Coordinates of C-alpha atoms in Angstrom, one line a residue:
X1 CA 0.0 0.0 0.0
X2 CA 1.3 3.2 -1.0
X3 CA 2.1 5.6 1.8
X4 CA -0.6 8.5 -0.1
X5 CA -3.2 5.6 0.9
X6 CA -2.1 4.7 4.1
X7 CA -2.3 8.3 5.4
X8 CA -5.9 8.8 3.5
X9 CA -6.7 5.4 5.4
X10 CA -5.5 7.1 8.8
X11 CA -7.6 10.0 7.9
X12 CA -10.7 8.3 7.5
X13 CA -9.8 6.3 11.1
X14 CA -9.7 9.7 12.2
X15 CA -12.7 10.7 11.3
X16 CA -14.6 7.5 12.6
X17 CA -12.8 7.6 16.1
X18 CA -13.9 11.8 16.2
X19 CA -17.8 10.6 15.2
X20 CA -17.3 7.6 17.7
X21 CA -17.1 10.0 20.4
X22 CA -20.0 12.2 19.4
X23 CA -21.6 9.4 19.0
X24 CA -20.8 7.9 22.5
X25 CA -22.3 11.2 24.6
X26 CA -25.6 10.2 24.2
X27 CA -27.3 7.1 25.4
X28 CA -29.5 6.9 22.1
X29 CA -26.5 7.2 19.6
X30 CA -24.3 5.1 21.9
X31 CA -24.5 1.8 19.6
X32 CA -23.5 3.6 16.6
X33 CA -20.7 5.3 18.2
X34 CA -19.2 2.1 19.3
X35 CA -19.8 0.7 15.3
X36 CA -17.9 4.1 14.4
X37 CA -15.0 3.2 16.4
X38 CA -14.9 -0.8 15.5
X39 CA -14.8 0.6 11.9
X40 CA -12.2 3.1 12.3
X41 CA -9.9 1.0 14.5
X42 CA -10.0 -1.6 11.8
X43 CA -9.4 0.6 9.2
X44 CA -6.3 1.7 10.9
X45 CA -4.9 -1.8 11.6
X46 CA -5.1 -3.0 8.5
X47 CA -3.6 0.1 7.0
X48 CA -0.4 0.0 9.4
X49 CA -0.4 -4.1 8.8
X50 CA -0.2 -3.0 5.0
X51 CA 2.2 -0.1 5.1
X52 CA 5.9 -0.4 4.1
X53 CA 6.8 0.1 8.2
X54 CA 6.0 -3.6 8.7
X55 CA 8.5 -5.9 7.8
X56 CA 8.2 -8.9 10.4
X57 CA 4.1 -10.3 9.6
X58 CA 4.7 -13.5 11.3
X59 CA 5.3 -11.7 14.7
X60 CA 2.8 -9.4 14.0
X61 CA 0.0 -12.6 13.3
X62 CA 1.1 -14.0 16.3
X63 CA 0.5 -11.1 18.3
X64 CA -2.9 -9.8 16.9
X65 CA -3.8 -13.7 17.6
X66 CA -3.1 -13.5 21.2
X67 CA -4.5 -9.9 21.9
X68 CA -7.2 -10.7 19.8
X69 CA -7.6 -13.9 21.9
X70 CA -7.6 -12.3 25.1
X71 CA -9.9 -9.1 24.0
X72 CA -12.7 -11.9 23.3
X73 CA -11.9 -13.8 26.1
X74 CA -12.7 -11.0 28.8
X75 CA -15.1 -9.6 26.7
X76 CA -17.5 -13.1 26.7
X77 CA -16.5 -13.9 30.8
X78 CA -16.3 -10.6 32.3
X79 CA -19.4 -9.4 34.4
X80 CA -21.0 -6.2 34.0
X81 CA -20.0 -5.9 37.5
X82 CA -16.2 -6.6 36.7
X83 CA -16.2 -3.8 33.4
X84 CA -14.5 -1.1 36.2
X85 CA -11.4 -3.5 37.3
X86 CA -11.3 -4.6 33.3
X87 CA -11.4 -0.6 32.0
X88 CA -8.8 -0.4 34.9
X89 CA -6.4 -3.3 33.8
X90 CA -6.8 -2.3 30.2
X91 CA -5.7 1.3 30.7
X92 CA -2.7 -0.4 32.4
X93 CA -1.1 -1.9 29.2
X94 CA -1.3 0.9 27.3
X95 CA 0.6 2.3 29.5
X96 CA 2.9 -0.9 29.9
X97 CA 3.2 -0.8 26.1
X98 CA 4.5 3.1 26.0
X99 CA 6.9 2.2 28.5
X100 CA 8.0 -0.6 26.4
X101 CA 8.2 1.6 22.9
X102 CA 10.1 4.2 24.7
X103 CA 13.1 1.8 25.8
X104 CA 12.7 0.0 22.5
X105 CA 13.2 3.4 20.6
X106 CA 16.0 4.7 22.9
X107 CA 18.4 1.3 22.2
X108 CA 17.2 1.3 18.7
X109 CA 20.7 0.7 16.4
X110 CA 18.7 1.8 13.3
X111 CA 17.6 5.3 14.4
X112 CA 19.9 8.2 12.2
X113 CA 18.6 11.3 13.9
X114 CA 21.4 13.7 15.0
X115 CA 21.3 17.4 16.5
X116 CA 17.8 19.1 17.2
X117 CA 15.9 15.7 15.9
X118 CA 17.7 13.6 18.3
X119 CA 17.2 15.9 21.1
X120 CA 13.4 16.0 20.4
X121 CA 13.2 12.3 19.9
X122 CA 15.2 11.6 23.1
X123 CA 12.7 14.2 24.9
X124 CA 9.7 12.4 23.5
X125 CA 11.2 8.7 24.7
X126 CA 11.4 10.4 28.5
X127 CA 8.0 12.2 28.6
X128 CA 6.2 8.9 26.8
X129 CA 7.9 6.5 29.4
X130 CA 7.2 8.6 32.1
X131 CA 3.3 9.0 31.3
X132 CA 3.3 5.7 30.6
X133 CA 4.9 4.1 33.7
X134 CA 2.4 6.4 35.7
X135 CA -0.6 5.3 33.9
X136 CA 1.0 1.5 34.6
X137 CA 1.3 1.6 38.3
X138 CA -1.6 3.8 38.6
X139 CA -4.1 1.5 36.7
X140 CA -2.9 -1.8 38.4
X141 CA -3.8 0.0 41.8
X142 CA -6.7 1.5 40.6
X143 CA -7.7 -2.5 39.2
X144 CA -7.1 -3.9 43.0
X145 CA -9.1 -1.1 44.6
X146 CA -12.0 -1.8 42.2
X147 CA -11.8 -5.6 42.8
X148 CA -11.4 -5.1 46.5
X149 CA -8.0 -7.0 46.6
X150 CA -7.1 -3.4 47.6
X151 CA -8.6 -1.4 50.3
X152 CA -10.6 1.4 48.9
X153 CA -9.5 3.9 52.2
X154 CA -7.4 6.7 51.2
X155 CA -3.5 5.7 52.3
X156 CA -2.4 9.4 53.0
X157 CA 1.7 9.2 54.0
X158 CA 3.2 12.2 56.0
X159 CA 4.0 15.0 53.8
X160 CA 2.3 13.3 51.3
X161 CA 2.2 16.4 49.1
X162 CA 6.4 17.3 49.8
X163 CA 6.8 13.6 48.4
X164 CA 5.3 14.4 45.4
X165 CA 7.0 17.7 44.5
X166 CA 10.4 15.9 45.6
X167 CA 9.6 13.0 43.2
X168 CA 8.7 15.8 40.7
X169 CA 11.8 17.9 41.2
X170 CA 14.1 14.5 40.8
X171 CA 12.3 13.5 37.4
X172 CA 12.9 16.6 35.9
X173 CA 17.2 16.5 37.4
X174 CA 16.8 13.5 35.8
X175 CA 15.5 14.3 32.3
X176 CA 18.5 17.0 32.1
X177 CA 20.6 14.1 32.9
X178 CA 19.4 11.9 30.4
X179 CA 19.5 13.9 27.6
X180 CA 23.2 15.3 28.8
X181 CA 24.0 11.4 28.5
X182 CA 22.6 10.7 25.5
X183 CA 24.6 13.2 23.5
X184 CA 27.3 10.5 24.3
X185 CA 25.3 7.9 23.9
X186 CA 24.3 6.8 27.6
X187 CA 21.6 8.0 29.3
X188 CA 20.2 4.7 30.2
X189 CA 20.3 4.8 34.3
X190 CA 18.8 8.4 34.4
X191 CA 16.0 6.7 32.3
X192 CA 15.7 3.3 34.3
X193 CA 15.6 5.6 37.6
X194 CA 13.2 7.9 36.6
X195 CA 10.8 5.3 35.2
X196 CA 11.2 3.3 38.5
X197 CA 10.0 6.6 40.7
X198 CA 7.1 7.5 37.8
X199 CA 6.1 3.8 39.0
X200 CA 6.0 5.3 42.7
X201 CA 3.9 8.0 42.2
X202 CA 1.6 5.9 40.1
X203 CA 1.5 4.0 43.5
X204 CA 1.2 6.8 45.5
X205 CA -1.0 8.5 43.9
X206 CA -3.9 6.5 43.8
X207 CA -3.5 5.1 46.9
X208 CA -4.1 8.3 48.3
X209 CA -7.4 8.2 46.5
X210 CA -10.7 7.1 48.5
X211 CA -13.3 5.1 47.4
X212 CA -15.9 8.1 46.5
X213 CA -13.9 9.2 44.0
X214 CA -12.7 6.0 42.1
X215 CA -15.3 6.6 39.2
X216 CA -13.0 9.6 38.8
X217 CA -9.7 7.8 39.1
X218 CA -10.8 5.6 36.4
X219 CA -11.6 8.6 33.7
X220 CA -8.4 10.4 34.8
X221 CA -6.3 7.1 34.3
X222 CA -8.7 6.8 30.8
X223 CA -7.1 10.3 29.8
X224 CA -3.5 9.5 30.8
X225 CA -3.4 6.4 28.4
X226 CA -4.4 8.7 25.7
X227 CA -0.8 10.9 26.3
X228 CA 0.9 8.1 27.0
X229 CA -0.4 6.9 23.7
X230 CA 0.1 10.5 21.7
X231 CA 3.6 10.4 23.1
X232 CA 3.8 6.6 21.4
X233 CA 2.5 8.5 18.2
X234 CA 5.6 10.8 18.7
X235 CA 8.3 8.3 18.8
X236 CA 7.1 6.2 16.6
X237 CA 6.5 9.2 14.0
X238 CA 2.8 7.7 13.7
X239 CA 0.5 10.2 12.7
X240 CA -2.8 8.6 13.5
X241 CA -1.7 7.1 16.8
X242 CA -1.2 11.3 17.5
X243 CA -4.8 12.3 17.0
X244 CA -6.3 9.0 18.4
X245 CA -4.3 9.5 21.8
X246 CA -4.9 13.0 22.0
X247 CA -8.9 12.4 21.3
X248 CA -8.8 10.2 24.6
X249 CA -6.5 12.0 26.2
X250 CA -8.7 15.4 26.1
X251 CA -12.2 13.4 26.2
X252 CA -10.5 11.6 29.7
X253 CA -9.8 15.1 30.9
X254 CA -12.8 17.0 29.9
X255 CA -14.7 13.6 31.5
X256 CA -12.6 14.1 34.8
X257 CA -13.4 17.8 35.0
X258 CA -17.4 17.0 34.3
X259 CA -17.4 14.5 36.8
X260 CA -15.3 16.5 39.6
X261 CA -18.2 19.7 39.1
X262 CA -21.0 17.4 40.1
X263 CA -18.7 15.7 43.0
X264 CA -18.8 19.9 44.2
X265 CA -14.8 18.9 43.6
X266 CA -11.8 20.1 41.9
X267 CA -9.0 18.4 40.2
X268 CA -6.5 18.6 42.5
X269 CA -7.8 18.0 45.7
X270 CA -8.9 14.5 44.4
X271 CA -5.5 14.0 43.0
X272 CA -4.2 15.1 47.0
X273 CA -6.7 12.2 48.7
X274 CA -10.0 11.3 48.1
X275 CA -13.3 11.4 50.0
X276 CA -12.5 10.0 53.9
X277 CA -9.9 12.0 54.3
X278 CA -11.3 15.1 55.7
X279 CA -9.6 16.6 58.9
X280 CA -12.6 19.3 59.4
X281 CA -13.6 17.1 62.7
X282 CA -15.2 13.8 63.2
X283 CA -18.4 13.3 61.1
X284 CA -21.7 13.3 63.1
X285 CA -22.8 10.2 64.9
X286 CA -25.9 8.4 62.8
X287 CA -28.6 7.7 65.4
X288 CA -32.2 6.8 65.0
X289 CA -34.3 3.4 64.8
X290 CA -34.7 1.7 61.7
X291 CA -38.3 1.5 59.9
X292 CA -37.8 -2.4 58.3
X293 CA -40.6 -3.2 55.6
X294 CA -41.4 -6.2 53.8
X295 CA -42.5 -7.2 50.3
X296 CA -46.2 -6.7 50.7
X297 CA -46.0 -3.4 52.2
X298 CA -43.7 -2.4 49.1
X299 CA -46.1 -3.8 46.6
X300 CA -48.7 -1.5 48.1
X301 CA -46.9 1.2 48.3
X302 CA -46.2 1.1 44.7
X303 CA -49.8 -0.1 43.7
X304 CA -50.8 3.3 45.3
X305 CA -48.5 5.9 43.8
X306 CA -48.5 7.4 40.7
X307 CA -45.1 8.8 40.7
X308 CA -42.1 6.6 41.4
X309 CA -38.6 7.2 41.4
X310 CA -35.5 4.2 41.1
X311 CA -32.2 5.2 41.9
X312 CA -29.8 2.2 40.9
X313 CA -26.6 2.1 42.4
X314 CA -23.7 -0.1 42.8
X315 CA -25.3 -2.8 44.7
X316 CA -27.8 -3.4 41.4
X317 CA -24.8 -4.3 39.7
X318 CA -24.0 -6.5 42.0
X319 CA -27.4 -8.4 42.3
X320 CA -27.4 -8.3 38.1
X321 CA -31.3 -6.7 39.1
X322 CA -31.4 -4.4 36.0
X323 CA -33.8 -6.9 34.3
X324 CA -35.9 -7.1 37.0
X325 CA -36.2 -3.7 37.5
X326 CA -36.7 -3.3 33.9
X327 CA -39.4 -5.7 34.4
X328 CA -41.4 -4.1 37.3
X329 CA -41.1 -0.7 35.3
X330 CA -43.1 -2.1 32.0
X331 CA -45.8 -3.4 34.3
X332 CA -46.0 -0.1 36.2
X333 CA -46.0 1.8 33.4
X334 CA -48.6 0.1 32.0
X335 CA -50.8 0.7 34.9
X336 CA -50.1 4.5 34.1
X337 CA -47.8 5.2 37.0
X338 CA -44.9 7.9 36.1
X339 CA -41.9 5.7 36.4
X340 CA -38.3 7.2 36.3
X341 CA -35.1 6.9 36.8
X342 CA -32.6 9.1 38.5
X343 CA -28.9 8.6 38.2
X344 CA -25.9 10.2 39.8
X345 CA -22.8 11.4 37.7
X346 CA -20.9 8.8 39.9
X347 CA -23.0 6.5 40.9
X348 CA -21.3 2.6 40.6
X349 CA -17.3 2.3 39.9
X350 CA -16.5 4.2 36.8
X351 CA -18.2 7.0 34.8
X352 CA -22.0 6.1 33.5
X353 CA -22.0 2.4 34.7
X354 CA -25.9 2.6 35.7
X355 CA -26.5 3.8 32.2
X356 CA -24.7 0.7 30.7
X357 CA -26.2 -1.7 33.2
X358 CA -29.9 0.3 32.4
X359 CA -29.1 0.1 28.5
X360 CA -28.3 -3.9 29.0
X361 CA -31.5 -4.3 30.2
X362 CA -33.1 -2.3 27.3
X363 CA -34.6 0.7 29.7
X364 CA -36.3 3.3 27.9
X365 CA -33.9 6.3 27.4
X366 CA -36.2 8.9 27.9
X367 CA -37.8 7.6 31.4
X368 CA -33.6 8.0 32.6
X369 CA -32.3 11.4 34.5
X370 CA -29.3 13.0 35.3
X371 CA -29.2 14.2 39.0
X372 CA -29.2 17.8 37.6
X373 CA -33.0 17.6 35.9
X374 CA -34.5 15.5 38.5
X375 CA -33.4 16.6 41.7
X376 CA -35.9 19.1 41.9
X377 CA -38.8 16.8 41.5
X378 CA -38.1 14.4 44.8
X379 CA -41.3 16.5 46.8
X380 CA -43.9 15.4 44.5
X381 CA -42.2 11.8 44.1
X382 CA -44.5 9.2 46.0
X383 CA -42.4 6.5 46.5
X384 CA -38.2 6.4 45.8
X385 CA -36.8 2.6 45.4
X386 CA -33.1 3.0 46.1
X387 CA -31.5 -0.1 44.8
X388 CA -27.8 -0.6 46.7
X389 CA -27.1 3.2 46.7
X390 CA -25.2 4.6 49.2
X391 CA -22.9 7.8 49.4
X392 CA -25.1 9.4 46.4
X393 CA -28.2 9.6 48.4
X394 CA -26.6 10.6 51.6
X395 CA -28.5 13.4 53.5
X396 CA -24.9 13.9 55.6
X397 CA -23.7 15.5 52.0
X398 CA -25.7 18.4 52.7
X399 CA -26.2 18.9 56.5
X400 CA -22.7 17.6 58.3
X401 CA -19.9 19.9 57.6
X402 CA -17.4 17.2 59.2
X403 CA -18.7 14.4 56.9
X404 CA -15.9 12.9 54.4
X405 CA -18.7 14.3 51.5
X406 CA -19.9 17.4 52.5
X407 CA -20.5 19.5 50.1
X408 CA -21.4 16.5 47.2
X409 CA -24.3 17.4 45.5
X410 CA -26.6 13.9 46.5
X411 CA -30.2 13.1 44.7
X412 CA -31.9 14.2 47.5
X413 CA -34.5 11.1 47.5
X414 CA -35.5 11.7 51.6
X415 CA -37.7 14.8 49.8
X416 CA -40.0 12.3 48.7
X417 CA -43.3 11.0 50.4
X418 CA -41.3 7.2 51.0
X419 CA -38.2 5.9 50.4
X420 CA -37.9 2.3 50.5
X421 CA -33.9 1.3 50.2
X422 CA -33.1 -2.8 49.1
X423 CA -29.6 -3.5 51.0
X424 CA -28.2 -6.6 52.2
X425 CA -27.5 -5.1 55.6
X426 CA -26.9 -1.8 57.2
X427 CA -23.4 -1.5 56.3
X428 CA -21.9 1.9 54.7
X429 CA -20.9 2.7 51.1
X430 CA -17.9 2.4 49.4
X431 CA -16.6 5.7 50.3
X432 CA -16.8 4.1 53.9
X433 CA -19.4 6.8 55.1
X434 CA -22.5 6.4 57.6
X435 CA -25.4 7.4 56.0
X436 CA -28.4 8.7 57.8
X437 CA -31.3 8.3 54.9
X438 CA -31.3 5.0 56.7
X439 CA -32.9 6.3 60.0
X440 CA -34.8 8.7 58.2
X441 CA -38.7 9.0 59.4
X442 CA -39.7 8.6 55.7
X443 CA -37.2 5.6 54.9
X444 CA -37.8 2.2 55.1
X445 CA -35.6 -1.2 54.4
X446 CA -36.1 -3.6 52.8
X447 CA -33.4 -6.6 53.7
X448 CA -31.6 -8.9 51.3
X449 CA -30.2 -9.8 48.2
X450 CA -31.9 -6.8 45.4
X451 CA -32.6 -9.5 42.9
X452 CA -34.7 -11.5 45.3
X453 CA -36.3 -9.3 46.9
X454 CA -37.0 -7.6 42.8
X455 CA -38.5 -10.6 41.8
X456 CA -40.7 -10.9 45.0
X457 CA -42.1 -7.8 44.3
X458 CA -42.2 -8.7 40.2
X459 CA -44.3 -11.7 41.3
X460 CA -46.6 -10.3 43.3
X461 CA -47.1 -6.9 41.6
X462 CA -48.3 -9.7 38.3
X463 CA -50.9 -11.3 40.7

């Protein structure tokens, strides 16, 4: 393939990956963004596998056959529960693989740069293996928080902050180093260390990081793959890796920043610890009696309103209940009740996982709500079903300067005539917070596993 056609084929790659993303910021156009990016990132392999760049095919088979092997693998066995820890892992290897391209270029015999060219290319190597060993360490973290193999508490070291700017101040003394050296053709332990502390602070950093605030850790790390893969682009002179990293590097950050407004949070103090970490004074103690209720008494409470409100959470991902609530919503609907949904920008472990799970179980789009157009309506909501949602519905948000959250704008459910809340016990969210909804005068609990206790009510709502 002639290289006119390769870079026309990167063009139109380009174009599909910039319509993939437009595509992917509405729920409705969702599917076709996702065919838009299929296309273009087929389009682009096959034009690279066809260019006059690759010389070794039979290493190249081999190694499409085992990522392409794997890919399918986790894609047909992982849960809709485990797509946080696998966006997570993912994000790890790209940053793995710019680590790896960076050394590869910087022992390359072949390269025949000299002067300004080197010293860009040599500059490119440090920044991409630094971003990349980052994103690494950072990911595989992120992966054991989201799996609970980690804790999901904020680890907050003493002078937490001075470590940083000292690891900061070091990579830079080492860059100046490095490129020093590799006028002369070293250079290699000013890289190995620097990489080695840019593994540290991948560490460090999200350990410091509460649980609250993971949905945010995962579309920061998102963005960071996409420099670490632009930086790829660079050294490997790769025009349409460029665009492609710096399209997910700037929809990661601009997703970060969205997500950080409706937390009431900014940027950096997530990056210096998450949620749990306040030092404003110990949160208020939750006291108050609990108002149990069981499945009849929900099924009449529904059979009686006219407007009801379901507010999924993480614990409907674990339970797999989206079907089930899907179900129970056809069959209130057609009994002309106004059913909706409300969801929180960070509701579940990564950004818009209720709207996946809703969208799996083919939920209308127009019955689902951001926080920001339904908040208002709680007052003339009859009857709230909260299904294993915790910190996002927490009245201590709004009312307990001392709490971890305060100031996190909450869907403010405890407004409503009744709240019933489906949890397997009284134990706190992920962000490790009380919450006092539970003792609210309004609130009642319903006990046990959210699919069960779903299809009880299904089965008796059909009677």
């Amino acid at each position: 393939m002639s290289q006119g056609l390769v870079t026309m084929s990167y063009i139109v790659a380009s174009i599909l990956f910039i319509l993939s993303l437009s595509g992917l910021s509405q729920q409705e156009t969702a599917r076709r963004g996702n065919y838009y990016g299929m296309a273009g990132m087929a389009i682009a392999i096959i034009a690279t596998i066809m260019s006059d760049t690759v010389t070794s095919y039979a290493l190249l088979i081999i190694a499409l056959l085992v990522g392409g092997f794997i890919g399918a693998k986790a894609a047909f066995k992982v849960e809709m529960t485990q797509m946080p820890e696998l966006v997570a892992i993912m994000h790890s290897l790209v940053g793995l693989a710019a680590v790896f391209i960076g050394y590869a270029n910087f022992v390359d015999p072949a390269s025949t740069l000299t002067g300004a060219e080197k010293t860009i290319h040599e500059v490119e190597i440090y920044i991409g293996i630094l971003i990349g060993a980052i994103t690494f360490s950072g990911s595989v973290i992120a992966f054991g928080k989201l799996c609970g193999k980690i804790s999901g508490k904020p680890v907050l070291l003493p002078a937490r902050h001075l470590l940083n700017l000292a690891m900061l101040i070091i990579v830079i003394w080492l860059g100046s180093l490095f490129l020093q050296s590799a006028e002369t053709g070293g250079g290699t332990w000013p890289l190995f260390f620097m990489t080695l502390i840019a593994l540290a602070f991948g560490v460090h950093m999200v350990m410091a990081i509460g649980g609250a605030d993971m949905p945010v850790v995962v579309s920061m790390l998102n963005s960071y793959s996409g420099w670490a893969a632009a930086a790829t682009g660079f050294m490997l002179s790769n025009d349409l890796l460029i665009v492609t990293g710096a399209l997910v590097g700037s929809s990661g950050a601009i997703l970060s920043y969205i997500m950080c407004r409706a937390m009431n949070r900014n940027f950096l103090s997530v990056i210096g610890g998450g949620f749990g970490s306040s030092d404003s004074g110990p949160a208020a103690e939750i006291e108050g009696d609990i108002n149990p209720i069981d499945i009849d008494e929900t099924v009449q409470l529904l059979r009686d309103a006219k407007n009801i409100m379901i507010i999924p959470g993480y614990g409907m991902a674990v339970a797999q209940a989206q079907h089930t609530v899907n179900e129970i919503t056809k069959l209130l609907r057609k009994q002309n009740k106004n059913v909706r949904f409300g969801i929180h920008p960070v509701a579940g472990r990564m950004p818009g996982h209720m709207n996946v799970l809703l969208a799996e179980a083919k939920v209308p789009y127009d019955i689902v709500y951001e926080m920001d157009e339904i908040n208002d309506d709680f007052p003339n909501v009859d009857v709230t079903l909260v299904i294993g949602a915790n910190d996002i519905v927490n009245p201590s948000a709004l009312d307990d300067p001392n709490s971890p959250i305060a100031g996190m704008p909450v869907l403010e459910c405890w407004k409503g005539k009744t709240t019933i809340v489906l949890k397997r016990s009284m134990a706190s969210g992920y962000a490790g917070v009380g919450n006092p909804l539970f003792v609210h005068e309004n609130t009642r609990m319903l006990f046990g596993d959210a699919n069960d206790s779903l299809q009880s009510v299904l089965k008796a709502l059909q009677q």
